[in-house]
C-alpha positions as MATLAB code, in Angstrom:
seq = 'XXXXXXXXXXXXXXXXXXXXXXXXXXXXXXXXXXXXXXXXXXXXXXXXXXXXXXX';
ca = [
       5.811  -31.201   -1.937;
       6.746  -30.222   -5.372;
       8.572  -27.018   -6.152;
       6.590  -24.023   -7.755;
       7.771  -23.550  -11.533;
      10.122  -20.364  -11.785;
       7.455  -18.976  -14.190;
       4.875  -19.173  -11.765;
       7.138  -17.759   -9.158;
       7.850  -14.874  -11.582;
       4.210  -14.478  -12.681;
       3.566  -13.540   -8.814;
       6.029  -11.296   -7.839;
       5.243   -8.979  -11.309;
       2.033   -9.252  -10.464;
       2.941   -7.997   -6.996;
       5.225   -5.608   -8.307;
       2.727   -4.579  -10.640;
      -0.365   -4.224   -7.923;
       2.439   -2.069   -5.333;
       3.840    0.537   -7.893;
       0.020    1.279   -9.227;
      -0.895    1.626   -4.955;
       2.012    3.804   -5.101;
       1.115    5.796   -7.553;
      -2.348    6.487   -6.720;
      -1.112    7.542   -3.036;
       1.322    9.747   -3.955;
      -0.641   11.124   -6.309;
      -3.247   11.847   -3.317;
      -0.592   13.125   -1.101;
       0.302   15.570   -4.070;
      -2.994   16.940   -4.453;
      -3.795   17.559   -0.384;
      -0.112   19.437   -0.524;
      -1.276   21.833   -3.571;
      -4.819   22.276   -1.770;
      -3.036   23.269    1.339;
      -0.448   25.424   -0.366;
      -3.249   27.111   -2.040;
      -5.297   27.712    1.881;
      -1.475   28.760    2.966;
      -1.381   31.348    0.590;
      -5.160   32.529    1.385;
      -3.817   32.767    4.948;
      -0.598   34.738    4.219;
      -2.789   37.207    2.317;
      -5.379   37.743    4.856;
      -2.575   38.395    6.890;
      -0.631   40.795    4.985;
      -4.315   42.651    4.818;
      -4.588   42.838    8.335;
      -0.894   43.767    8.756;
      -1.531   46.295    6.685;
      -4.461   48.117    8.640;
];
């Protein structure tokens, strides 16, 4: 079996480089929005709380 050319070689791992960091990006990107929706409910909740603390 012949070897596989180093520029093929290279060609796949930047393209699998390339395919992981844009997966990457995209999930933390989703994990960084459902934290700042969250935040945003959190601080809802601490509100309604201070309210009804209040009463």
């Amino acid at each position: 079996v012949p070897p596989i050319h180093q520029k093929r070689t290279v060609s796949f791992i930047n393209h699998f480089v390339v395919n992981t960091v844009s997966f990457l990006n995209k999930f933390a990107l989703s994990c960084e929005e459902k934290l700042y929706e969250f935040e945003n409910k959190l601080q809802r909740v601490e509100a309604s709380l201070v309210i009804l603390e209040s009463r």
